[in-house]
Amino acid sequence: MPPVIEVRNLHKRYGNNVAVDDVSLTVQEGEIFGILGPNGAGKTTTVECIEGLRVPDRGEIKVLGLDPHRDHAELTRRLGVQLQAGQIQERLEVAEALELYSSFYPNPADWRGLMDGLGLAGKAKTRYAKLSGGQKQRLSIALALVGSPQVAILDELTTGLDPQARRDTWDLIEDVRSRGVTIVLVTHFMEEAERLCDRVALIDAGRVVMVDTPAGLAERARIEQRIQFRPSRQLDDGLLTSLPEVSSVTRRGETVIVSGNSDALNAVTAVLARNQIVAERLRVEQASLEDAFVELTGKRPDATS
Ligand SMILES: Nc1ncnc2c1ncn2[C@@H]1O[C@H](COP(=O)(O)OP(=O)(O)OP(=O)(O)O)[C@@H](O)[C@H]1O
């Protein structure tokens, strides 16, 4: 089956500023595909080129076999895009907005169901301008899905939502995917990517660093284990940093955090035993997507540029 989205050697600059240097990626039908990267990495520019909102300087893009720029009108009917603030009329009420946008599409979704699913039923008669930030966000998700798109592109899906609304939105996205919709998700939230995405492209400085499953990325970052404990008495970090199995030792308050390969736990406990130190509140964690992000880009996912 041909990929739903195919991006080859995308390059886009704004004046002298190269926003996207060389991005290639493919998204298969029915996937939830994540795009992760630090601030300014070129994620939004990449998806705006995919949506046909920006014209690439170089490279090729095909979405559902169409050219996003040349076939923009056709693609708009088949692609769901989250509208940004400013693109929705302030005076429209929630139900009016959903009804209006659903009328633009040949086979719209049940907009009342979307309104309920996104917890907006109580706000049906509220004007857009009077909604809270989280409610505006939920309406923008509903509007992205109201046309029953084959592909939905969601940029910063749950930014501004409280934890419960975020989880409800994840459930909704999984439900949408189970109906065969292909989803591209730009996100800063590692937990979101781990929970939802089948594959993730990690983008840094306008280039794709790696594409893999969230677990695959964590593994490829080669941080296999993280060990946390509180030593029962004073511990010289040098005892641990000198171990070949250990790559780093840091401290958070009284807690010692050791990263290392899969033999690190045995090596660390042996050293502690030799020095009559008990590892209290011992916890061993496998590497997360966040660890991989930091390892592969040298930046934190929530850092501002
Ligand atoms: N309209 C524009 N005009 C000029 N420069 C821009 C424009 N849009 C983005 N840029 C610049 O292009 C680069 C990539 O921006 P882009 O918004 O694509 O990154 P991003 O990964 O989505 O970042 P963020 O996570 O902060 O939203 C940045 O240096 C940004 O300042």
Coordinates of N, CA, C and O in Angstrom, one line a residue, residues 69-184:
H69 N 0.0 21.6 -2.6 CA -0.2 22.9 -3.1 C -1.1 23.0 -4.3 O -2.1 23.7 -4.3
R70 N -0.7 22.1 -5.3 CA -1.5 22.2 -6.6 C -2.9 21.6 -6.4 O -3.9 22.2 -6.9
D71 N -3.0 20.6 -5.5 CA -4.4 20.0 -5.3 C -5.0 20.4 -4.0 O -5.7 19.6 -3.3
H72 N -4.7 21.6 -3.6 CA -5.1 22.1 -2.3 C -6.6 21.9 -2.0 O -7.0 21.5 -0.9
A73 N -7.5 22.3 -3.0 CA -8.9 22.3 -2.8 C -9.4 20.8 -2.5 O -10.1 20.6 -1.6
E74 N -8.9 19.9 -3.3 CA -9.2 18.5 -3.1 C -8.7 18.0 -1.8 O -9.5 17.3 -1.0
L75 N -7.5 18.3 -1.4 CA -6.9 17.8 -0.2 C -7.7 18.4 1.0 O -7.9 17.7 2.0
T76 N -8.1 19.6 1.0 CA -8.8 20.3 2.1 C -10.1 19.4 2.5 O -10.4 19.4 3.7
R77 N -10.7 18.8 1.5 CA -11.9 18.0 1.8 C -11.5 16.7 2.5 O -12.4 16.1 3.2
R78 N -10.3 16.2 2.4 CA -9.9 14.9 2.9 C -9.0 15.0 4.1 O -8.6 14.0 4.7
L79 N -8.5 16.2 4.4 CA -7.5 16.4 5.5 C -8.1 17.2 6.6 O -8.8 18.2 6.3
G80 N -7.9 16.8 7.8 CA -8.4 17.6 9.0 C -7.3 18.3 9.6 O -6.3 17.7 9.9
V81 N -7.4 19.6 9.8 CA -6.3 20.4 10.3 C -6.9 21.2 11.5 O -7.9 21.8 11.4
Q82 N -6.1 21.2 12.6 CA -6.5 22.0 13.8 C -6.4 23.5 13.4 O -5.3 23.9 13.1
L83 N -7.4 24.2 13.6 CA -7.4 25.7 13.3 C -6.7 26.4 14.5 O -6.8 26.0 15.6
Q84 N -5.9 27.4 14.2 CA -5.3 28.2 15.2 C -6.2 29.3 15.7 O -7.1 29.7 14.9
A85 N -5.9 29.9 16.9 CA -6.7 31.0 17.4 C -6.6 32.1 16.3 O -5.5 32.3 15.7
G86 N -7.7 32.8 16.1 CA -7.6 33.9 15.1 C -8.3 33.4 13.8 O -8.7 34.2 12.9
Q87 N -8.3 32.1 13.6 CA -8.9 31.5 12.4 C -10.4 31.2 12.6 O -11.1 30.9 11.6
I88 N -10.9 31.3 13.8 CA -12.3 31.0 14.1 C -12.9 32.4 14.5 O -12.4 33.1 15.3
Q89 N -14.1 32.6 14.0 CA -14.8 33.9 14.3 C -15.2 33.9 15.7 O -15.9 33.0 16.3
E90 N -14.8 35.0 16.4 CA -15.0 35.2 17.8 C -16.5 35.1 18.2 O -16.8 34.7 19.3
R91 N -17.4 35.5 17.3 CA -18.8 35.6 17.7 C -19.6 34.3 17.5 O -20.7 34.2 17.9
L92 N -19.0 33.4 16.8 CA -19.7 32.1 16.6 C -19.8 31.3 17.9 O -18.9 31.2 18.7
E93 N -21.0 30.7 18.1 CA -21.2 29.9 19.2 C -20.6 28.5 18.9 O -20.5 28.1 17.7
V94 N -20.3 27.7 19.9 CA -19.7 26.4 19.7 C -20.5 25.5 18.7 O -20.0 25.0 17.7
A95 N -21.8 25.4 19.0 CA -22.6 24.5 18.1 C -22.7 25.1 16.7 O -22.7 24.3 15.7
E96 N -22.8 26.4 16.6 CA -22.9 27.1 15.3 C -21.6 26.8 14.5 O -21.7 26.5 13.3
A97 N -20.5 26.9 15.2 CA -19.2 26.7 14.5 C -19.1 25.3 14.0 O -18.8 25.0 12.8
L98 N -19.5 24.3 14.8 CA -19.4 22.9 14.4 C -20.4 22.6 13.2 O -20.0 21.9 12.3
E99 N -21.6 23.2 13.3 CA -22.6 23.0 12.3 C -22.1 23.6 11.0 O -22.2 23.0 9.9
L100 N -21.6 24.8 11.1 CA -21.1 25.5 9.9 C -20.0 24.8 9.2 O -20.0 24.5 8.0
Y101 N -19.0 24.4 10.0 CA -17.8 23.7 9.4 C -18.2 22.3 8.9 O -17.7 21.9 7.8
S102 N -19.2 21.7 9.5 CA -19.6 20.4 9.0 C -20.3 20.5 7.7 O -20.2 19.6 6.8
S103 N -20.9 21.7 7.4 CA -21.6 21.9 6.2 C -20.6 22.0 5.0 O -21.0 21.9 3.8
F104 N -19.3 22.2 5.3 CA -18.3 22.4 4.2 C -17.9 21.1 3.6 O -17.3 21.0 2.5
Y105 N -18.3 20.0 4.3 CA -17.7 18.6 3.8 C -18.8 17.7 3.3 O -20.0 17.8 3.8
P106 N -18.5 16.9 2.3 CA -19.5 16.0 1.7 C -20.0 14.9 2.7 O -21.2 14.6 2.7
N107 N -19.1 14.4 3.6 CA -19.6 13.4 4.5 C -19.1 13.7 5.9 O -18.2 13.1 6.5
P108 N -19.7 14.7 6.5 CA -19.3 15.2 7.8 C -19.5 14.1 8.9 O -20.4 13.3 8.8
A109 N -18.8 14.3 10.0 CA -19.0 13.5 11.2 C -20.2 14.0 11.9 O -20.7 15.1 11.6
D110 N -20.6 13.2 12.9 CA -21.7 13.7 13.8 C -21.2 14.8 14.7 O -20.5 14.4 15.7
W111 N -21.5 16.0 14.4 CA -20.8 17.1 15.2 C -21.3 17.1 16.6 O -20.5 17.5 17.5
R112 N -22.5 16.7 16.8 CA -23.0 16.7 18.2 C -22.2 15.7 19.1 O -21.9 15.9 20.2
G113 N -21.9 14.5 18.4 CA -21.2 13.5 19.1 C -19.8 14.0 19.4 O -19.2 13.7 20.5
L114 N -19.2 14.7 18.5 CA -17.8 15.2 18.7 C -17.9 16.3 19.9 O -17.0 16.3 20.8
M115 N -18.9 17.1 19.9 CA -19.0 18.1 20.9 C -19.1 17.4 22.3 O -18.5 17.8 23.3
D116 N -19.9 16.3 22.4 CA -20.1 15.6 23.6 C -18.7 15.0 24.0 O -18.3 15.0 25.1
G117 N -18.1 14.3 23.0 CA -16.9 13.5 23.3 C -15.8 14.4 23.8 O -14.9 14.0 24.5
L118 N -15.8 15.7 23.4 CA -14.8 16.6 23.8 C -15.2 17.5 25.0 O -14.6 18.5 25.3
G119 N -16.3 17.1 25.6 CA -16.7 17.8 26.9 C -17.2 19.2 26.6 O -17.1 20.1 27.5
L120 N -17.8 19.5 25.4 CA -18.2 20.8 25.1 C -19.7 21.0 25.1 O -20.2 22.1 24.8
A121 N -20.4 19.9 25.4 CA -21.9 19.9 25.3 C -22.5 21.1 26.1 O -23.4 21.8 25.7
G122 N -21.9 21.3 27.3 CA -22.4 22.4 28.2 C -22.1 23.8 27.6 O -22.6 24.8 28.2
K123 N -21.3 23.8 26.6 CA -20.9 25.1 26.1 C -21.5 25.4 24.7 O -21.0 26.3 24.0
A124 N -22.5 24.6 24.3 CA -23.0 24.6 22.9 C -23.4 26.1 22.5 O -23.2 26.5 21.4
K125 N -23.9 26.8 23.5 CA -24.4 28.2 23.1 C -23.4 29.3 23.5 O -23.8 30.5 23.6
T126 N -22.2 28.9 23.8 CA -21.2 29.9 24.2 C -20.4 30.4 23.0 O -20.0 29.5 22.2
R127 N -20.2 31.7 23.0 CA -19.4 32.2 21.8 C -18.0 31.9 22.0 O -17.5 31.8 23.1
Y128 N -17.3 31.7 20.9 CA -15.9 31.3 20.9 C -15.1 32.3 21.8 O -14.2 31.8 22.6
A129 N -15.3 33.6 21.7 CA -14.6 34.6 22.4 C -14.7 34.4 23.9 O -13.8 34.7 24.7
K130 N -15.8 33.7 24.4 CA -16.0 33.5 25.8 C -15.5 32.2 26.3 O -15.6 31.9 27.5
L131 N -14.9 31.4 25.5 CA -14.4 30.1 25.9 C -13.1 30.2 26.6 O -12.3 31.2 26.3
S132 N -12.8 29.3 27.6 CA -11.5 29.3 28.2 C -10.4 28.8 27.2 O -10.8 28.2 26.1
G133 N -9.2 28.9 27.5 CA -8.1 28.4 26.6 C -8.3 26.9 26.3 O -8.2 26.5 25.1
G134 N -8.6 26.1 27.3 CA -8.7 24.7 27.1 C -10.0 24.4 26.3 O -9.9 23.4 25.4
Q135 N -11.0 25.1 26.4 CA -12.3 24.9 25.6 C -12.0 25.3 24.2 O -12.5 24.6 23.3
K136 N -11.3 26.4 23.9 CA -11.0 26.7 22.6 C -10.1 25.6 21.9 O -10.4 25.3 20.7
Q137 N -9.2 25.1 22.7 CA -8.4 24.0 22.2 C -9.2 22.8 21.8 O -9.1 22.2 20.7
R138 N -10.2 22.5 22.7 CA -11.0 21.3 22.4 C -11.9 21.6 21.2 O -12.2 20.7 20.4
L139 N -12.4 22.8 21.0 CA -13.2 23.1 19.8 C -12.3 23.0 18.6 O -12.8 22.5 17.5
S140 N -11.1 23.4 18.6 CA -10.2 23.3 17.4 C -10.0 21.8 17.1 O -9.9 21.5 15.9
I141 N -9.9 20.9 18.1 CA -9.8 19.5 17.8 C -11.1 19.0 17.1 O -11.1 18.3 16.1
A142 N -12.2 19.4 17.7 CA -13.5 19.0 17.1 C -13.6 19.5 15.6 O -14.1 18.7 14.8
L143 N -13.2 20.7 15.4 CA -13.3 21.2 14.0 C -12.3 20.5 13.0 O -12.6 20.3 11.9
A144 N -11.2 20.0 13.6 CA -10.3 19.2 12.7 C -10.9 17.9 12.3 O -10.5 17.3 11.3
L145 N -11.8 17.4 13.2 CA -12.4 16.1 12.9 C -13.8 16.1 12.3 O -14.3 15.0 11.9
V146 N -14.4 17.3 12.2 CA -15.8 17.4 11.8 C -16.0 16.9 10.4 O -17.1 16.5 10.0
G147 N -15.0 17.0 9.5 CA -15.2 16.7 8.1 C -15.0 15.2 7.9 O -14.9 14.8 6.7
S148 N -14.9 14.3 8.9 CA -14.5 12.9 8.8 C -13.3 12.8 7.9 O -13.3 12.1 6.8
P149 N -12.2 13.4 8.2 CA -11.0 13.4 7.3 C -10.4 12.0 7.3 O -10.6 11.2 8.2
Q150 N -9.7 11.7 6.2 CA -8.9 10.5 6.1 C -7.6 10.6 6.9 O -7.0 9.6 7.3
V151 N -7.1 11.9 6.9 CA -5.9 12.2 7.6 C -6.1 13.4 8.5 O -6.7 14.4 8.0
A152 N -5.7 13.3 9.7 CA -5.8 14.5 10.6 C -4.4 14.9 11.1 O -3.6 14.1 11.5
I153 N -4.2 16.2 11.0 CA -2.9 16.7 11.4 C -3.2 17.6 12.6 O -3.9 18.6 12.5
L154 N -2.6 17.2 13.8 CA -2.9 17.9 15.0 C -1.6 18.4 15.6 O -0.7 17.7 16.0
D155 N -1.5 19.8 15.6 CA -0.3 20.4 16.1 C -0.6 20.9 17.5 O -1.4 21.7 17.7
E156 N 0.2 20.4 18.4 CA 0.0 20.7 19.9 C -1.4 20.4 20.3 O -2.1 21.2 20.9
L157 N -1.7 19.1 20.1 CA -3.1 18.6 20.4 C -3.6 19.0 21.8 O -4.7 19.5 21.9
T158 N -2.8 18.8 22.8 CA -3.4 18.9 24.2 C -2.7 20.1 25.0 O -2.9 20.1 26.2
T159 N -2.0 20.9 24.3 CA -1.4 22.1 25.0 C -2.5 22.9 25.6 O -3.5 23.2 24.9
G160 N -2.3 23.3 26.9 CA -3.3 24.1 27.5 C -4.5 23.3 28.2 O -5.3 23.9 28.8
L161 N -4.5 22.0 28.0 CA -5.5 21.2 28.6 C -5.1 20.7 30.0 O -3.9 20.4 30.2
D162 N -6.1 20.6 30.9 CA -5.7 20.0 32.2 C -5.6 18.5 32.1 O -6.0 17.9 31.0
P163 N -5.0 17.8 33.1 CA -4.6 16.4 32.9 C -5.8 15.5 32.5 O -5.7 14.6 31.7
Q164 N -7.0 15.8 33.1 CA -8.2 15.0 32.8 C -8.6 15.2 31.4 O -8.9 14.2 30.6
A165 N -8.7 16.5 30.9 CA -9.1 16.8 29.6 C -8.1 16.2 28.6 O -8.4 15.7 27.5
R166 N -6.8 16.2 29.0 CA -5.8 15.6 28.1 C -6.0 14.1 27.9 O -6.0 13.6 26.8
R167 N -6.3 13.4 29.0 CA -6.6 11.9 28.9 C -7.8 11.7 28.1 O -7.9 10.8 27.3
D168 N -8.9 12.5 28.3 CA -10.1 12.3 27.5 C -9.8 12.5 26.0 O -10.3 11.8 25.2
T169 N -8.9 13.5 25.7 CA -8.6 13.8 24.3 C -7.8 12.6 23.7 O -8.1 12.2 22.6
W170 N -6.9 12.0 24.5 CA -6.2 10.8 24.0 C -7.2 9.7 23.7 O -7.0 9.0 22.7
D171 N -8.2 9.5 24.6 CA -9.1 8.4 24.3 C -9.9 8.7 23.0 O -10.1 7.8 22.2
L172 N -10.2 10.0 22.8 CA -10.9 10.3 21.6 C -10.1 10.1 20.3 O -10.5 9.5 19.3
I173 N -8.8 10.4 20.4 CA -7.9 10.3 19.3 C -7.7 8.8 19.0 O -7.7 8.4 17.8
E174 N -7.6 7.9 20.0 CA -7.5 6.5 19.8 C -8.8 6.0 19.1 O -8.7 5.1 18.3
D175 N -9.9 6.5 19.5 CA -11.2 6.1 19.0 C -11.2 6.5 17.5 O -11.7 5.8 16.6
V176 N -10.8 7.7 17.2 CA -10.8 8.2 15.8 C -9.9 7.3 14.9 O -10.2 6.9 13.8
R177 N -8.7 7.0 15.5 CA -7.8 6.1 14.7 C -8.4 4.7 14.5 O -8.2 4.1 13.4
S178 N -9.1 4.2 15.5 CA -9.7 2.9 15.3 C -10.7 2.9 14.2 O -11.1 1.8 13.7
R179 N -11.1 4.1 13.8 CA -12.0 4.1 12.6 C -11.3 4.3 11.3 O -11.8 4.6 10.3
G180 N -9.9 4.1 11.4 CA -9.1 4.1 10.2 C -8.5 5.4 9.8 O -7.9 5.5 8.7
V181 N -8.6 6.4 10.6 CA -8.1 7.7 10.3 C -6.6 7.7 10.6 O -6.1 7.2 11.6
T182 N -5.8 8.2 9.6 CA -4.3 8.4 9.9 C -4.1 9.7 10.6 O -4.7 10.7 10.2
I183 N -3.3 9.7 11.6 CA -3.1 10.9 12.4 C -1.6 11.3 12.5 O -0.8 10.4 12.8
V184 N -1.4 12.6 12.3 CA 0.0 13.1 12.5 C -0.1 14.0 13.7 O -1.0 14.9 13.7

